[in-house]
Amino acid sequence: DAGVIQSPRHEVTEMGQEVTLRCKPISGHNSLFWYRQTMMRGLELLIYFNNNVPIDDSGMPEDRFSAKMPNASFSTLKIQPSEPRDSAVYFCASSLGRTRRTGELFFGEGSRLTVL
Amino acid sequence: GQNIDQPTEMTATEGAIVQINCTYQTSGFNGLFWYQQHAGEAPTFLSYNVLDGLEEKGRFSSFLSRSKGYSYLLLKELQMKDSASYLCAVRDSGGSYIPTFGRGTSLIVHP
């Protein structure tokens, strides 16, 4: 399997611009997570989907952030408008959830976002 | 909510043994994970504990004590390539099945 695929790998944008990050989970996985990682705060959950339905979005910072999962093989995380404090590495991860005893997460390579 | 605590940084010598501790407080418990993350790369799964005791997997072992809210990751015969960040993650027993990650322990292995 190709693993979790994220794009873009790197994004540099200016404050106020819209940013869209994309994720293709591992085929057959029913759970999808968006995490944000910074030196200060570590790895923080933004949103969790199960069977394409958002289950927990309590980690989404504010209304500027939105996420969708229109089908089992694609998800997007959008930031509009972007701010310098959004600069971080955004990871998408997928798992088999409760169908597997461990339910460990498989992470994509991440999207490094820099907002100037 | 959950509170996960692990040391920020550790150093060790190639060939030695190192133990990375993780303590947690959670309202419910449904498993503890260890992940390895090399600089600039994605976290990768190392181990999973849900019952008390030691799980061994090659050079790596992970221990859990649920009553103490404590786990450790033991790395034996350290190699330079083991230099990485090690993340402890706890999954609660609620319906969400979501793991919460600690800040990670940066391990530096020197010759």
PDB file of C-alpha atoms in Angstrom:
ATOM      1  CA  ASP A   1       0.000   0.000   0.000  1.00  0.00           C
ATOM      2  CA  ALA A   2       1.178   3.546  -0.677  1.00  0.00           C
ATOM      3  CA  GLY A   3       0.483   4.724   2.842  1.00  0.00           C
ATOM      4  CA  VAL A   4      -1.195   7.989   3.798  1.00  0.00           C
ATOM      5  CA  ILE A   5      -0.546  10.613   1.146  1.00  0.00           C
ATOM      6  CA  GLN A   6      -0.532  14.308   1.918  1.00  0.00           C
ATOM      7  CA  SER A   7      -0.108  17.344  -0.283  1.00  0.00           C
ATOM      8  CA  PRO A   8       1.489  19.775  -0.502  1.00  0.00           C
ATOM      9  CA  ARG A   9       4.602  18.795   1.433  1.00  0.00           C
ATOM     10  CA  HIS A  10       5.581  22.417   1.857  1.00  0.00           C
ATOM     11  CA  GLU A  11       3.522  25.586   1.594  1.00  0.00           C
ATOM     12  CA  VAL A  12       4.680  29.139   2.063  1.00  0.00           C
ATOM     13  CA  THR A  13       1.977  31.772   1.924  1.00  0.00           C
ATOM     14  CA  GLU A  14       1.210  35.263   3.073  1.00  0.00           C
ATOM     15  CA  MET A  15      -1.060  36.217   5.916  1.00  0.00           C
ATOM     16  CA  GLY A  16      -4.676  36.408   4.804  1.00  0.00           C
ATOM     17  CA  GLN A  17      -4.388  33.836   2.047  1.00  0.00           C
ATOM     18  CA  GLU A  18      -6.418  30.654   1.902  1.00  0.00           C
ATOM     19  CA  VAL A  19      -4.578  27.384   2.474  1.00  0.00           C
ATOM     20  CA  THR A  20      -5.908  23.948   1.528  1.00  0.00           C
ATOM     21  CA  LEU A  21      -4.175  20.789   2.698  1.00  0.00           C
ATOM     22  CA  ARG A  22      -5.102  17.433   1.234  1.00  0.00           C
ATOM     23  CA  CYS A  23      -5.002  13.871   2.469  1.00  0.00           C
ATOM     24  CA  LYS A  24      -5.599  10.450   0.989  1.00  0.00           C
ATOM     25  CA  PRO A  25      -5.881   7.812   3.742  1.00  0.00           C
ATOM     26  CA  ILE A  26      -4.882   4.173   3.438  1.00  0.00           C
ATOM     27  CA  SER A  27      -7.510   2.241   1.520  1.00  0.00           C
ATOM     28  CA  GLY A  28      -9.865   0.420   3.870  1.00  0.00           C
ATOM     29  CA  HIS A  29      -9.148   2.580   6.899  1.00  0.00           C
ATOM     30  CA  ASN A  30     -12.302   3.961   8.452  1.00  0.00           C
ATOM     31  CA  SER A  31     -10.804   6.571  10.776  1.00  0.00           C
ATOM     32  CA  LEU A  32      -9.016   9.754   9.760  1.00  0.00           C
ATOM     33  CA  PHE A  33      -7.284  12.302  11.967  1.00  0.00           C
ATOM     34  CA  TRP A  34      -5.813  15.743  11.366  1.00  0.00           C
ATOM     35  CA  TYR A  35      -3.061  16.751  13.817  1.00  0.00           C
ATOM     36  CA  ARG A  36      -0.954  19.889  14.070  1.00  0.00           C
ATOM     37  CA  GLN A  37       2.599  19.770  15.433  1.00  0.00           C
ATOM     38  CA  THR A  38       4.613  22.686  16.770  1.00  0.00           C
ATOM     39  CA  MET A  39       7.652  22.878  19.012  1.00  0.00           C
ATOM     40  CA  MET A  40       5.669  24.680  21.673  1.00  0.00           C
ATOM     41  CA  ARG A  41       2.569  22.503  21.822  1.00  0.00           C
ATOM     42  CA  GLY A  42       3.624  19.154  20.370  1.00  0.00           C
ATOM     43  CA  LEU A  43       1.117  17.057  18.434  1.00  0.00           C
ATOM     44  CA  GLU A  44      -2.429  18.326  18.839  1.00  0.00           C
ATOM     45  CA  LEU A  45      -5.587  16.759  17.445  1.00  0.00           C
ATOM     46  CA  LEU A  46      -7.604  19.086  15.248  1.00  0.00           C
ATOM     47  CA  ILE A  47     -10.398  16.846  14.018  1.00  0.00           C
ATOM     48  CA  TYR A  48     -11.347  13.171  13.816  1.00  0.00           C
ATOM     49  CA  PHE A  49     -13.545  11.510  11.185  1.00  0.00           C
ATOM     50  CA  ASN A  50     -15.066   8.050  11.424  1.00  0.00           C
ATOM     51  CA  ASN A  51     -16.620   6.588   8.286  1.00  0.00           C
ATOM     52  CA  ASN A  52     -16.353  10.045   6.680  1.00  0.00           C
ATOM     53  CA  VAL A  53     -18.355  11.718   9.452  1.00  0.00           C
ATOM     54  CA  PRO A  54     -16.725  14.330  11.714  1.00  0.00           C
ATOM     55  CA  ILE A  55     -16.906  12.922  15.234  1.00  0.00           C
ATOM     56  CA  ASP A  56     -14.730  15.280  17.252  1.00  0.00           C
ATOM     57  CA  ASP A  57     -13.735  18.756  16.047  1.00  0.00           C
ATOM     58  CA  SER A  58     -13.114  20.228  19.488  1.00  0.00           C
ATOM     59  CA  GLY A  59      -9.472  20.771  18.587  1.00  0.00           C
ATOM     60  CA  MET A  60     -10.181  23.042  15.624  1.00  0.00           C
ATOM     61  CA  PRO A  61      -8.756  26.388  16.762  1.00  0.00           C
ATOM     62  CA  GLU A  62     -11.437  28.676  15.436  1.00  0.00           C
ATOM     63  CA  ASP A  63     -13.790  29.341  12.577  1.00  0.00           C
ATOM     64  CA  ARG A  64     -10.898  30.013  10.245  1.00  0.00           C
ATOM     65  CA  PHE A  65     -10.287  26.256  10.180  1.00  0.00           C
ATOM     66  CA  SER A  66     -12.573  23.809   8.414  1.00  0.00           C
ATOM     67  CA  ALA A  67     -12.237  20.176   7.367  1.00  0.00           C
ATOM     68  CA  LYS A  68     -14.177  17.942   5.046  1.00  0.00           C
ATOM     69  CA  MET A  69     -14.193  14.301   4.079  1.00  0.00           C
ATOM     70  CA  PRO A  70     -16.449  13.941   1.031  1.00  0.00           C
ATOM     71  CA  ASN A  71     -15.586  10.262   0.575  1.00  0.00           C
ATOM     72  CA  ALA A  72     -13.531   7.482   2.131  1.00  0.00           C
ATOM     73  CA  SER A  73     -10.429   8.288   0.105  1.00  0.00           C
ATOM     74  CA  PHE A  74     -10.062  12.044   0.467  1.00  0.00           C
ATOM     75  CA  SER A  75     -10.030  14.750   3.093  1.00  0.00           C
ATOM     76  CA  THR A  76      -9.147  18.440   3.141  1.00  0.00           C
ATOM     77  CA  LEU A  77      -8.170  20.870   5.861  1.00  0.00           C
ATOM     78  CA  LYS A  78      -8.715  24.508   4.957  1.00  0.00           C
ATOM     79  CA  ILE A  79      -7.489  27.644   6.692  1.00  0.00           C
ATOM     80  CA  GLN A  80      -9.070  30.914   5.618  1.00  0.00           C
ATOM     81  CA  PRO A  81      -7.695  33.477   6.259  1.00  0.00           C
ATOM     82  CA  SER A  82      -4.297  32.164   7.337  1.00  0.00           C
ATOM     83  CA  GLU A  83      -2.247  33.839  10.084  1.00  0.00           C
ATOM     84  CA  PRO A  84       1.449  33.551  11.047  1.00  0.00           C
ATOM     85  CA  ARG A  85       0.521  31.601  14.198  1.00  0.00           C
ATOM     86  CA  ASP A  86      -0.877  28.850  11.964  1.00  0.00           C
ATOM     87  CA  SER A  87       2.662  27.990  10.891  1.00  0.00           C
ATOM     88  CA  ALA A  88       3.202  24.335  11.815  1.00  0.00           C
ATOM     89  CA  VAL A  89       3.443  20.838  10.400  1.00  0.00           C
ATOM     90  CA  TYR A  90       0.003  19.410   9.713  1.00  0.00           C
ATOM     91  CA  PHE A  91      -0.249  15.630   9.797  1.00  0.00           C
ATOM     92  CA  CYS A  92      -3.022  13.464   8.482  1.00  0.00           C
ATOM     93  CA  ALA A  93      -3.300   9.955   9.918  1.00  0.00           C
ATOM     94  CA  SER A  94      -5.617   7.039   9.307  1.00  0.00           C
ATOM     95  CA  SER A  95      -6.413   3.840  11.169  1.00  0.00           C
ATOM     96  CA  LEU A  96      -8.674   0.824  11.228  1.00  0.00           C
ATOM     97  CA  GLY A  97     -10.150   2.142  14.453  1.00  0.00           C
ATOM     98  CA  ARG A  98     -12.123  -0.343  16.453  1.00  0.00           C
ATOM     99  CA  THR A  99     -11.853  -3.059  13.810  1.00  0.00           C
ATOM    100  CA  ARG A 100      -8.281  -3.666  14.944  1.00  0.00           C
ATOM    101  CA  ARG A 101      -7.207  -4.413  18.523  1.00  0.00           C
ATOM    102  CA  THR A 102      -4.489  -1.818  18.585  1.00  0.00           C
ATOM    103  CA  GLY A 103      -5.979   0.692  16.178  1.00  0.00           C
ATOM    104  CA  GLU A 104      -2.620   2.372  15.734  1.00  0.00           C
ATOM    105  CA  LEU A 105      -2.343   5.443  13.573  1.00  0.00           C
ATOM    106  CA  PHE A 106      -0.530   5.559  10.249  1.00  0.00           C
ATOM    107  CA  PHE A 107       0.737   9.049   9.559  1.00  0.00           C
ATOM    108  CA  GLY A 108       1.357  10.844   6.304  1.00  0.00           C
ATOM    109  CA  GLU A 109       4.614  12.704   5.747  1.00  0.00           C
ATOM    110  CA  GLY A 110       3.005  15.965   6.812  1.00  0.00           C
ATOM    111  CA  SER A 111       2.473  19.358   5.243  1.00  0.00           C
ATOM    112  CA  ARG A 112       4.831  22.049   6.522  1.00  0.00           C
ATOM    113  CA  LEU A 113       3.002  25.374   6.453  1.00  0.00           C
ATOM    114  CA  THR A 114       4.725  28.728   6.792  1.00  0.00           C
ATOM    115  CA  VAL A 115       2.564  31.839   6.928  1.00  0.00           C
ATOM    116  CA  LEU A 116       4.513  35.063   6.497  1.00  0.00           C
TER     117      LEU A 116
ATOM    118  CA  GLY B   1      -9.223  15.113  29.641  1.00  0.00           C
ATOM    119  CA  GLN B   2      -5.787  13.632  29.771  1.00  0.00           C
ATOM    120  CA  ASN B   3      -2.425  14.789  31.092  1.00  0.00           C
ATOM    121  CA  ILE B   4       0.671  13.046  29.720  1.00  0.00           C
ATOM    122  CA  ASP B   5       4.147  13.773  31.013  1.00  0.00           C
ATOM    123  CA  GLN B   6       7.497  12.622  29.638  1.00  0.00           C
ATOM    124  CA  PRO B   7      11.024  14.053  29.836  1.00  0.00           C
ATOM    125  CA  THR B   8      11.895  16.591  27.190  1.00  0.00           C
ATOM    126  CA  GLU B   9      15.321  15.282  26.304  1.00  0.00           C
ATOM    127  CA  MET B  10      17.656  12.385  27.065  1.00  0.00           C
ATOM    128  CA  THR B  11      21.115  11.449  25.915  1.00  0.00           C
ATOM    129  CA  ALA B  12      22.753   8.030  25.815  1.00  0.00           C
ATOM    130  CA  THR B  13      25.760   6.230  24.421  1.00  0.00           C
ATOM    131  CA  GLU B  14      25.764   3.892  21.456  1.00  0.00           C
ATOM    132  CA  GLY B  15      25.414   0.306  22.635  1.00  0.00           C
ATOM    133  CA  ALA B  16      23.859   1.256  25.953  1.00  0.00           C
ATOM    134  CA  ILE B  17      20.311   0.843  27.310  1.00  0.00           C
ATOM    135  CA  VAL B  18      17.946   3.756  27.850  1.00  0.00           C
ATOM    136  CA  GLN B  19      14.551   3.935  29.530  1.00  0.00           C
ATOM    137  CA  ILE B  20      12.071   6.659  28.582  1.00  0.00           C
ATOM    138  CA  ASN B  21       9.294   7.176  31.105  1.00  0.00           C
ATOM    139  CA  CYS B  22       5.745   8.361  30.580  1.00  0.00           C
ATOM    140  CA  THR B  23       3.178   9.147  33.259  1.00  0.00           C
ATOM    141  CA  TYR B  24      -0.425   9.896  32.505  1.00  0.00           C
ATOM    142  CA  GLN B  25      -3.674  10.886  34.142  1.00  0.00           C
ATOM    143  CA  THR B  26      -6.877   9.985  32.376  1.00  0.00           C
ATOM    144  CA  SER B  27     -10.511   9.598  33.267  1.00  0.00           C
ATOM    145  CA  GLY B  28     -10.615   6.269  31.441  1.00  0.00           C
ATOM    146  CA  PHE B  29      -8.006   4.088  29.770  1.00  0.00           C
ATOM    147  CA  ASN B  30      -8.018   2.053  26.578  1.00  0.00           C
ATOM    148  CA  GLY B  31      -4.428   1.605  25.583  1.00  0.00           C
ATOM    149  CA  LEU B  32      -1.045   3.308  25.531  1.00  0.00           C
ATOM    150  CA  PHE B  33       1.108   3.727  22.445  1.00  0.00           C
ATOM    151  CA  TRP B  34       4.712   4.592  21.755  1.00  0.00           C
ATOM    152  CA  TYR B  35       5.657   6.225  18.467  1.00  0.00           C
ATOM    153  CA  GLN B  36       9.069   7.100  17.056  1.00  0.00           C
ATOM    154  CA  GLN B  37       9.571  10.286  15.069  1.00  0.00           C
ATOM    155  CA  HIS B  38      12.814  11.132  13.303  1.00  0.00           C
ATOM    156  CA  ALA B  39      13.481  14.797  12.617  1.00  0.00           C
ATOM    157  CA  GLY B  40      11.461  16.023   9.660  1.00  0.00           C
ATOM    158  CA  GLU B  41       9.549  12.779   9.327  1.00  0.00           C
ATOM    159  CA  ALA B  42       6.202  11.339  10.361  1.00  0.00           C
ATOM    160  CA  PRO B  43       5.628   9.459  13.627  1.00  0.00           C
ATOM    161  CA  THR B  44       5.709   5.683  13.226  1.00  0.00           C
ATOM    162  CA  PHE B  45       4.117   3.123  15.528  1.00  0.00           C
ATOM    163  CA  LEU B  46       6.424   1.228  17.898  1.00  0.00           C
ATOM    164  CA  SER B  47       4.304  -0.482  20.537  1.00  0.00           C
ATOM    165  CA  TYR B  48       0.938  -0.848  22.198  1.00  0.00           C
ATOM    166  CA  ASN B  49       0.074  -1.803  25.791  1.00  0.00           C
ATOM    167  CA  VAL B  50      -3.396  -2.218  27.193  1.00  0.00           C
ATOM    168  CA  LEU B  51      -2.711  -4.742  29.981  1.00  0.00           C
ATOM    169  CA  ASP B  52      -0.129  -4.461  32.744  1.00  0.00           C
ATOM    170  CA  GLY B  53       3.266  -5.880  32.013  1.00  0.00           C
ATOM    171  CA  LEU B  54       6.050  -5.895  29.513  1.00  0.00           C
ATOM    172  CA  GLU B  55       5.732  -6.180  25.739  1.00  0.00           C
ATOM    173  CA  GLU B  56       8.970  -7.051  23.987  1.00  0.00           C
ATOM    174  CA  LYS B  57       9.685  -6.461  20.325  1.00  0.00           C
ATOM    175  CA  GLY B  58      13.296  -6.918  19.325  1.00  0.00           C
ATOM    176  CA  ARG B  59      15.507  -4.224  20.834  1.00  0.00           C
ATOM    177  CA  PHE B  60      12.473  -2.293  22.058  1.00  0.00           C
ATOM    178  CA  SER B  61      10.247  -3.149  25.019  1.00  0.00           C
ATOM    179  CA  SER B  62       7.340  -1.259  26.530  1.00  0.00           C
ATOM    180  CA  PHE B  63       5.980  -1.603  30.045  1.00  0.00           C
ATOM    181  CA  LEU B  64       2.644  -0.541  31.506  1.00  0.00           C
ATOM    182  CA  SER B  65       1.269  -0.176  35.020  1.00  0.00           C
ATOM    183  CA  ARG B  66      -2.331   0.991  34.855  1.00  0.00           C
ATOM    184  CA  SER B  67      -2.677   1.440  38.625  1.00  0.00           C
ATOM    185  CA  LYS B  68       0.282   3.815  38.641  1.00  0.00           C
ATOM    186  CA  GLY B  69      -0.541   5.564  35.382  1.00  0.00           C
ATOM    187  CA  TYR B  70       2.969   4.763  34.226  1.00  0.00           C
ATOM    188  CA  SER B  71       4.720   3.370  31.192  1.00  0.00           C
ATOM    189  CA  TYR B  72       8.262   3.165  29.937  1.00  0.00           C
ATOM    190  CA  LEU B  73       9.936   2.420  26.646  1.00  0.00           C
ATOM    191  CA  LEU B  74      13.198   0.490  26.927  1.00  0.00           C
ATOM    192  CA  LEU B  75      15.697   0.636  24.107  1.00  0.00           C
ATOM    193  CA  LYS B  76      18.579  -1.840  24.185  1.00  0.00           C
ATOM    194  CA  GLU B  77      21.830  -1.954  22.223  1.00  0.00           C
ATOM    195  CA  LEU B  78      21.373   1.638  21.174  1.00  0.00           C
ATOM    196  CA  GLN B  79      22.320   2.607  17.660  1.00  0.00           C
ATOM    197  CA  MET B  80      22.925   6.038  16.202  1.00  0.00           C
ATOM    198  CA  LYS B  81      19.775   5.672  14.126  1.00  0.00           C
ATOM    199  CA  ASP B  82      17.733   5.504  17.355  1.00  0.00           C
ATOM    200  CA  SER B  83      18.276   9.253  17.764  1.00  0.00           C
ATOM    201  CA  ALA B  84      14.719  10.518  17.424  1.00  0.00           C
ATOM    202  CA  SER B  85      11.749  11.821  19.356  1.00  0.00           C
ATOM    203  CA  TYR B  86       9.671   9.210  21.208  1.00  0.00           C
ATOM    204  CA  LEU B  87       6.023  10.042  21.696  1.00  0.00           C
ATOM    205  CA  CYS B  88       3.815   8.504  24.356  1.00  0.00           C
ATOM    206  CA  ALA B  89       0.092   8.503  23.485  1.00  0.00           C
ATOM    207  CA  VAL B  90      -2.874   7.456  25.590  1.00  0.00           C
ATOM    208  CA  ARG B  91      -6.294   6.472  24.330  1.00  0.00           C
ATOM    209  CA  ASP B  92      -9.213   6.979  26.650  1.00  0.00           C
ATOM    210  CA  SER B  93     -12.103   4.615  27.110  1.00  0.00           C
ATOM    211  CA  GLY B  94     -14.696   6.987  25.754  1.00  0.00           C
ATOM    212  CA  GLY B  95     -16.465   6.450  22.500  1.00  0.00           C
ATOM    213  CA  SER B  96     -14.125   8.593  20.452  1.00  0.00           C
ATOM    214  CA  TYR B  97     -11.181   6.135  20.428  1.00  0.00           C
ATOM    215  CA  ILE B  98      -8.800   9.045  19.958  1.00  0.00           C
ATOM    216  CA  PRO B  99      -5.199   8.958  21.216  1.00  0.00           C
ATOM    217  CA  THR B 100      -3.762  12.009  22.970  1.00  0.00           C
ATOM    218  CA  PHE B 101      -0.043  12.549  22.534  1.00  0.00           C
ATOM    219  CA  GLY B 102       2.575  13.688  25.002  1.00  0.00           C
ATOM    220  CA  ARG B 103       5.096  16.330  23.974  1.00  0.00           C
ATOM    221  CA  GLY B 104       7.702  13.679  23.164  1.00  0.00           C
ATOM    222  CA  THR B 105      11.187  12.852  24.449  1.00  0.00           C
ATOM    223  CA  SER B 106      14.083  13.778  22.202  1.00  0.00           C
ATOM    224  CA  LEU B 107      16.722  11.043  22.464  1.00  0.00           C
ATOM    225  CA  ILE B 108      20.249  11.801  21.364  1.00  0.00           C
ATOM    226  CA  VAL B 109      22.565   8.819  20.913  1.00  0.00           C
ATOM    227  CA  HIS B 110      26.249   9.674  20.754  1.00  0.00           C
ATOM    228  CA  PRO B 111      29.245   7.486  19.915  1.00  0.00           C
TER     229      PRO B 111
END
